[in-house]
Coordinates of C-alpha atoms in Angstrom, one line a residue:
M1439 CA -117.5 -45.2 64.4
S1440 CA -119.6 -45.0 61.3
Q1441 CA -122.7 -44.7 63.4
N1442 CA -121.4 -41.7 65.2
S1443 CA -120.3 -40.0 61.9
S1444 CA -123.8 -40.6 60.5
D1445 CA -125.4 -39.1 63.6
A1446 CA -123.1 -36.0 63.4
A1447 CA -124.0 -35.6 59.7
E1448 CA -127.7 -35.4 60.6
L1449 CA -127.1 -32.3 62.9
T1450 CA -127.4 -28.7 61.7
L1451 CA -125.1 -25.9 62.6
E1452 CA -127.4 -25.1 65.6
G1453 CA -127.0 -28.7 66.9
Q1454 CA -130.6 -29.6 66.0
P1455 CA -131.4 -32.8 64.0
D1456 CA -132.0 -32.1 60.3
S1457 CA -135.5 -33.1 59.4
T1458 CA -135.1 -32.5 55.7
P1459 CA -135.8 -35.8 53.9
N1460 CA -133.1 -37.1 51.6
V1461 CA -135.6 -38.1 48.9
I1462 CA -139.2 -36.9 48.3
D1463 CA -141.4 -39.4 46.4
G1464 CA -138.3 -41.1 45.2
V1465 CA -136.8 -38.1 43.4
A1466 CA -134.6 -35.1 44.4
Y1467 CA -136.6 -32.2 45.7
A1468 CA -134.4 -29.6 44.1
R1469 CA -131.5 -29.1 41.6
L1470 CA -128.5 -26.9 42.0
Y1471 CA -126.5 -26.1 38.8
G1472 CA -128.2 -29.1 37.2
E1473 CA -127.2 -31.5 40.0
P1474 CA -129.9 -33.2 42.1
L1475 CA -130.2 -31.9 45.7
F1476 CA -131.3 -34.4 48.2
R1477 CA -130.9 -32.4 51.4
M1478 CA -131.0 -28.7 52.4
P1479 CA -127.4 -27.3 52.4
T1480 CA -126.2 -26.3 55.9
D1481 CA -124.2 -23.3 54.5
L1482 CA -127.1 -21.7 52.6
Y1483 CA -127.1 -17.9 53.0
I1484 CA -130.1 -15.8 52.2
P1485 CA -129.4 -12.0 52.1
P1486 CA -131.7 -9.8 54.2
D1487 CA -132.9 -7.9 51.1
A1488 CA -133.6 -11.1 49.1
L1489 CA -137.3 -11.0 49.8
E1490 CA -139.2 -7.8 50.5
V1491 CA -143.0 -7.5 50.6
F1492 CA -144.6 -4.1 49.9
L1493 CA -148.2 -4.0 51.0
E1494 CA -148.7 -0.4 49.8
A1495 CA -146.6 1.5 47.2
F1496 CA -146.5 5.2 47.4
E1497 CA -145.3 7.6 44.7
G1498 CA -144.3 10.4 47.1
P1499 CA -145.1 12.2 50.4
L1500 CA -148.4 13.6 49.1
D1501 CA -149.5 10.1 48.0
L1502 CA -148.7 8.7 51.4
L1503 CA -150.5 11.5 53.2
L1504 CA -153.5 11.3 51.0
Y1505 CA -153.6 7.5 51.6
L1506 CA -153.6 8.0 55.4
I1507 CA -156.5 10.5 55.2
R1508 CA -158.7 8.6 52.8
K1509 CA -158.0 5.2 54.6
Q1510 CA -159.5 6.6 57.8
N1511 CA -162.2 8.6 56.2
F1512 CA -160.9 11.9 57.5
N1513 CA -162.3 15.2 56.2
I1514 CA -159.6 16.5 54.0
L1515 CA -160.8 20.1 54.8
D1516 CA -160.4 19.4 58.6
I1517 CA -157.4 17.2 58.9
P1518 CA -156.6 15.9 62.5
M1519 CA -152.9 16.9 62.3
A1520 CA -151.8 15.1 65.5
Q1521 CA -153.1 11.7 64.5
V1522 CA -152.0 11.9 60.8
T1523 CA -148.6 13.2 61.8
L1524 CA -148.0 10.2 64.1
Q1525 CA -149.0 7.7 61.5
Y1526 CA -146.9 9.5 58.9
L1527 CA -143.8 9.4 61.1
E1528 CA -144.3 5.7 61.8
Y1529 CA -144.0 5.0 58.1
V1530 CA -141.0 7.3 57.7
D1531 CA -139.2 5.3 60.5
Q1532 CA -139.8 2.1 58.6
I1533 CA -138.3 3.3 55.3
R1534 CA -135.3 5.0 57.0
I1535 CA -134.1 1.5 58.0
T1536 CA -134.0 0.2 54.4
N1537 CA -133.6 3.3 52.2
L1538 CA -132.2 6.5 53.8
E1539 CA -132.2 8.4 50.5
L1540 CA -135.8 7.8 49.9
A1541 CA -136.7 8.8 53.4
A1542 CA -135.2 12.3 53.0
E1543 CA -138.1 13.4 50.8
Y1544 CA -140.6 12.0 53.3
L1545 CA -138.8 13.7 56.2
L1546 CA -139.3 17.1 54.5
M1547 CA -143.0 16.5 54.5
A1548 CA -142.9 15.3 58.1
A1549 CA -141.2 18.6 59.1
M1550 CA -144.0 20.5 57.3
L1551 CA -146.7 18.5 59.2
I1552 CA -145.0 19.3 62.6
E1553 CA -144.7 22.9 61.7
I1554 CA -148.4 23.1 60.8
K1555 CA -149.3 21.4 64.1
S1556 CA -147.2 23.8 66.0
R1557 CA -148.8 26.8 64.3
M1558 CA -152.2 25.5 65.2
L1559 CA -151.2 25.4 68.9
L1560 CA -150.2 29.0 68.9
P1561 CA -152.8 31.6 69.8
V1562 CA -154.6 33.1 66.8
R1563 CA -154.4 36.8 66.1
K1564 CA -157.5 38.1 64.5
T1565 CA -158.0 41.5 63.0
D1566 CA -161.2 43.4 62.4
N1567 CA -161.2 43.1 58.6
E1568 CA -159.5 39.7 58.0
E1569 CA -160.0 36.3 59.4
A1570 CA -157.1 34.2 60.5
E1571 CA -155.8 31.8 57.9
D1572 CA -155.9 28.1 58.7
P1573 CA -152.3 26.8 58.7
R1574 CA -153.6 23.7 56.9
A1575 CA -155.0 25.6 53.9
E1576 CA -151.9 25.3 51.7
L1577 CA -151.5 21.6 52.5
V1578 CA -155.2 21.0 51.7
R1579 CA -154.8 22.8 48.4
R1580 CA -151.8 20.7 47.4
L1581 CA -153.6 17.5 48.4
L1582 CA -156.7 18.3 46.4
E1583 CA -154.7 19.2 43.3
Y1584 CA -152.7 16.0 43.7
E1585 CA -155.8 13.9 44.0
Q1586 CA -157.3 15.5 40.9
M1587 CA -154.2 14.7 38.9
K1588 CA -154.1 11.2 40.2
L1589 CA -157.7 10.5 39.3
A1590 CA -157.2 12.0 35.9
A1591 CA -154.1 9.8 35.3
R1592 CA -156.1 6.8 36.4
E1593 CA -158.9 7.6 33.9
I1594 CA -156.4 8.1 31.1
D1595 CA -154.7 4.8 31.9
A1596 CA -158.1 3.1 31.7
L1597 CA -158.5 4.2 28.1
P1598 CA -157.7 1.5 25.5
Q1599 CA -154.1 1.8 24.4
L1600 CA -152.6 0.4 21.2
G1601 CA -150.2 -2.4 22.0
R1602 CA -151.6 -3.0 25.5
D1603 CA -155.3 -3.5 25.1
Y1604 CA -155.6 -4.1 21.3
V1605 CA -153.5 -4.5 18.3
R1606 CA -153.9 -2.8 14.9
T1607 CA -154.7 -5.2 12.1
Q1608 CA -153.8 -4.6 8.5
I1609 CA -155.6 -6.3 5.6
Y1610 CA -154.6 -6.1 2.0
I1611 CA -157.5 -6.1 -0.4
E1612 CA -156.6 -6.3 -4.0
Q1613 CA -158.9 -4.2 -6.2
N1614 CA -159.1 -3.9 -9.9
T1615 CA -159.5 -0.3 -10.9
V1616 CA -160.4 1.1 -14.2
V1617 CA -158.4 4.1 -15.3
R1618 CA -160.7 7.0 -15.7
W1619 CA -159.3 10.0 -17.5
P1620 CA -160.3 13.3 -15.9
D1621 CA -162.7 15.5 -17.8
V1622 CA -161.3 18.4 -19.7
N1623 CA -161.9 21.8 -18.2
L1624 CA -163.7 24.3 -20.4
D1625 CA -161.0 26.9 -19.8
D1626 CA -158.3 24.5 -21.0
L1627 CA -160.3 23.7 -24.1
Q1628 CA -160.8 27.4 -24.8
A1629 CA -157.1 28.1 -24.3
A1630 CA -156.2 25.3 -26.7
W1631 CA -158.6 26.6 -29.3
A1632 CA -157.2 30.2 -28.9
D1633 CA -153.7 28.8 -29.5
V1634 CA -154.8 27.1 -32.7
I1635 CA -156.5 30.4 -33.9
K1636 CA -153.3 32.3 -33.1
R1637 CA -151.2 30.0 -35.2
A1638 CA -153.7 30.2 -38.0
K1639 CA -153.5 33.9 -38.1
L1640 CA -149.8 33.8 -38.5
T1641 CA -150.1 31.9 -41.8
A1642 CA -153.2 33.7 -43.0
H1643 CA -153.3 35.3 -46.5
H1644 CA -155.1 38.5 -47.4
T1645 CA -157.2 36.9 -50.0
I1646 CA -161.0 37.0 -50.2
S1647 CA -162.6 33.9 -51.4
R1648 CA -165.9 32.1 -51.0
E1649 CA -165.9 28.5 -50.0
E1650 CA -168.7 26.2 -48.9
L1651 CA -167.7 24.1 -46.0
S1652 CA -169.6 21.1 -44.7
V1653 CA -169.6 20.3 -40.9
R1654 CA -170.6 16.7 -41.7
E1655 CA -167.7 16.3 -44.1
H1656 CA -165.3 17.5 -41.4
M1657 CA -167.0 15.2 -38.8
T1658 CA -166.3 12.2 -41.2
G1659 CA -162.7 13.3 -41.7
I1660 CA -162.1 13.5 -37.9
L1661 CA -163.6 10.0 -37.4
R1662 CA -161.4 8.6 -40.1
R1663 CA -158.3 10.3 -38.6
L1664 CA -159.1 8.8 -35.2
Q1665 CA -159.7 5.3 -36.4
S1666 CA -156.0 4.9 -37.3
S1667 CA -154.7 6.2 -33.9
R1668 CA -155.7 5.6 -30.4
F1669 CA -155.0 9.1 -29.2
V1670 CA -154.6 12.2 -31.3
E1671 CA -153.4 15.5 -29.9
F1672 CA -156.0 18.3 -30.1
A1673 CA -153.8 20.6 -32.2
E1674 CA -153.0 17.8 -34.7
L1675 CA -156.6 17.7 -35.8
F1676 CA -156.3 21.2 -37.3
D1677 CA -154.4 22.4 -40.3
P1678 CA -153.6 26.1 -39.8
S1679 CA -152.5 26.5 -43.4
R1680 CA -156.1 26.1 -44.6
G1681 CA -157.2 29.3 -43.0
V1682 CA -159.4 30.3 -40.1
P1683 CA -162.8 29.4 -41.7
V1684 CA -161.7 25.8 -42.1
L1685 CA -160.5 25.7 -38.6
V1686 CA -163.8 27.0 -37.3
V1687 CA -165.8 24.4 -39.2
N1688 CA -163.4 21.7 -38.1
F1689 CA -163.7 22.8 -34.5
I1690 CA -167.6 22.8 -34.7
A1691 CA -167.4 19.3 -36.2
M1692 CA -165.4 18.1 -33.3
L1693 CA -167.8 19.6 -30.8
E1694 CA -170.7 17.9 -32.6
L1695 CA -168.9 14.6 -32.4
A1696 CA -168.3 15.1 -28.6
K1697 CA -172.0 16.1 -28.2
E1698 CA -173.1 12.9 -29.9
T1699 CA -170.6 10.9 -27.7
L1700 CA -168.7 9.6 -30.7
I1701 CA -165.4 11.0 -29.4
E1702 CA -163.9 11.7 -26.0
I1703 CA -161.8 14.7 -25.2
T1704 CA -159.4 13.8 -22.4
Q1705 CA -156.5 15.2 -20.4
A1706 CA -154.1 13.3 -18.2
E1707 CA -153.7 16.0 -15.6
P1708 CA -154.3 19.8 -15.3
F1709 CA -152.3 21.9 -17.8
A1710 CA -151.4 18.8 -19.7
P1711 CA -151.9 18.4 -23.5
I1712 CA -155.4 17.6 -24.6
Y1713 CA -156.1 14.4 -26.5
V1714 CA -159.0 13.2 -28.6
R1715 CA -160.0 9.6 -29.1
L1716 CA -162.9 7.6 -30.3
A1717 CA -165.5 6.8 -27.7
Y1718 CA -166.1 3.3 -29.3
S1719 CA -164.1 0.5 -30.7
P1720 CA -164.2 0.7 -34.5
T1721 CA -165.1 -2.4 -36.4
Y1722 CA -163.3 -3.1 -39.6
A1723 CA -165.0 -4.9 -42.4
P1724 CA -163.2 -7.9 -43.9
A1725 CA -161.2 -7.2 -47.0

């Protein structure tokens, strides 16, 4: 009884003996939901669309038609419509079985091919001034334009693309930069000087006096003033109450110091206040 049951277990649904080995090399040959599987299930169902092999993938009717022409080395300017149409319809019959919606677009092109072939079979009417137009002319024009676009797209796709062919690297380099104040524009210096003169005239007295002024003395005074401060605003170096002559001599003294590179006239940005500072670090004598 047990022998008969064992023999029945070894038969498949078709009545043929099951040749699947129970164990391959001492281990199960597959696992189902984590459990070892030692024999092929008799109730295994594989859907018809579980495995499809596409030898050629086409992006549309023009792509298929161009493929058939180029594959057989046909002259695209003289297409053998009968042969190409038969091959095209064979492909359409295949895709109608699996995907009817996709075949609708291809059927439209098939109807166009049949129409062109029928027009070629009709007698041609020629006039004295015009030649009869080839029924294939419009189709040839569309095929040539499509082939140009396809080749251009292939060349663009061959170009290196960020993220596909290469990656962009970013490297942080620490740099120690020295702050460099921008040079003072001559117009800004002239405008600052004009503002000082304007304020000096507001406090001027109508007195006539003779005074001997020394440029060197004012140069020394400016250097002493700058030694106690790192930056001094341009207007603070002038005392409008002392009159225009003193201001002129003081301004000449400042220009002489800048000429001898003893001071620097700087400006943080355009239209900003002008500052004056020593161009060297002063050394102080021990007390």
